[in-house]
CSV table of C-alpha atoms in Angstrom, one decimal:
chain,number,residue,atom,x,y,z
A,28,UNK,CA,112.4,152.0,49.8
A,29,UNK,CA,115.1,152.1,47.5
A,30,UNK,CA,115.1,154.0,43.9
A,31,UNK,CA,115.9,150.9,41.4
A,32,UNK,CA,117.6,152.5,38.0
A,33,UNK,CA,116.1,149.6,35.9
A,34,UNK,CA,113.7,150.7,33.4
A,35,UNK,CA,110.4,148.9,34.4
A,36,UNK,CA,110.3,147.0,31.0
A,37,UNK,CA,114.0,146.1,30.0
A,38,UNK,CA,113.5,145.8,26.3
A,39,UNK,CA,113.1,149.7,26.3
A,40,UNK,CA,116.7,149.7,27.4
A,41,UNK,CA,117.7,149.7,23.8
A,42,UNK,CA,115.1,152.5,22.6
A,43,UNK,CA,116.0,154.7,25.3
A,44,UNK,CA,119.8,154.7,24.1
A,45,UNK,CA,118.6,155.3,20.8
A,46,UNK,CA,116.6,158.3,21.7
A,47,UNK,CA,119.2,159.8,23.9
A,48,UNK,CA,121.8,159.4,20.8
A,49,UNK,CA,119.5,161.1,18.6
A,50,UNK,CA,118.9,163.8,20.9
A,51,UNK,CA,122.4,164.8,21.4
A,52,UNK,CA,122.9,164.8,17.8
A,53,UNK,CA,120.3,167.0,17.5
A,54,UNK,CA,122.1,169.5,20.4
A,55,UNK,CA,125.3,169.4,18.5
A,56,UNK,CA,127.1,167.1,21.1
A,57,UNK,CA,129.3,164.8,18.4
A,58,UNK,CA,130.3,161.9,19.0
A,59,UNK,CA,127.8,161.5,21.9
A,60,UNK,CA,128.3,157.7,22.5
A,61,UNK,CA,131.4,157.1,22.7
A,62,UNK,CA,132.1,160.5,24.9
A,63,UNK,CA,133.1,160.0,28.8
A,64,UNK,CA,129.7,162.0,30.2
A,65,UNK,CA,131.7,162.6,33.2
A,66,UNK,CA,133.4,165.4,31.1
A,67,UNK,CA,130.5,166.9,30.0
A,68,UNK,CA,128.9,170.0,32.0
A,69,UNK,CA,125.6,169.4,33.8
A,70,UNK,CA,123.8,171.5,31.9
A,71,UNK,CA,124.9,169.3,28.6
A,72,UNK,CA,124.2,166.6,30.3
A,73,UNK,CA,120.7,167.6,32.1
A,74,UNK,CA,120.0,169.3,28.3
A,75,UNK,CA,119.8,165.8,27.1
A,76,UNK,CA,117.6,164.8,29.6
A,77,UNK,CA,115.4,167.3,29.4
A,78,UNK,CA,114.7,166.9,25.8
A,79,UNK,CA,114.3,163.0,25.7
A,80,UNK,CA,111.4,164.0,28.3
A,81,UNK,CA,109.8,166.1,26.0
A,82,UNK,CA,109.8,164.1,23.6
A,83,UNK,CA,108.6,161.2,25.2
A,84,UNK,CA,105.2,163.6,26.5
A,85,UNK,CA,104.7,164.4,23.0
A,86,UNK,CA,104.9,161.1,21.5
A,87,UNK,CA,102.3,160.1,24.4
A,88,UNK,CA,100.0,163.1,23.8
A,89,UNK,CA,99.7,162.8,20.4
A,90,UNK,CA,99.2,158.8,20.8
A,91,UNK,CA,96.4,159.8,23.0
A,92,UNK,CA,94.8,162.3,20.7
A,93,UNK,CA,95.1,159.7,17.9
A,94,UNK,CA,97.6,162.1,15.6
């Protein structure tokens, strides 16, 4: 079966940009948007990635704790 890249509800399209834009900004990658990410190194790239994750576990743990 095939991997589809859509997010499973397509509104959080929007919200995921947002997050990932927020999170570079917070790594010091300017101008984050508008950059070709071809021309970023992997570890920039997977850097970004890996700390939209984490936030995304910590906004659901504390939602499940009730914080």
């Amino acid at each position: 079966m095939a991997r589809s890249r859509k997010p499973v509800n397509p509104n959080a399209q929007k919200a995921l940009d947002q997050l990932k834009l927020e999170v570079a900004n917070e790594l010091g990658l300017k101008d984050y948007q508008n950059r070709y990410k071809g021309a970023l190194t992997s570890a920039d790239n997977g850097r970004v990635g890996g700390h939209m994750v984490r936030k995304m576990i910590e906004a659901q743990e504390s939602k499940f704790t009730g914080q």
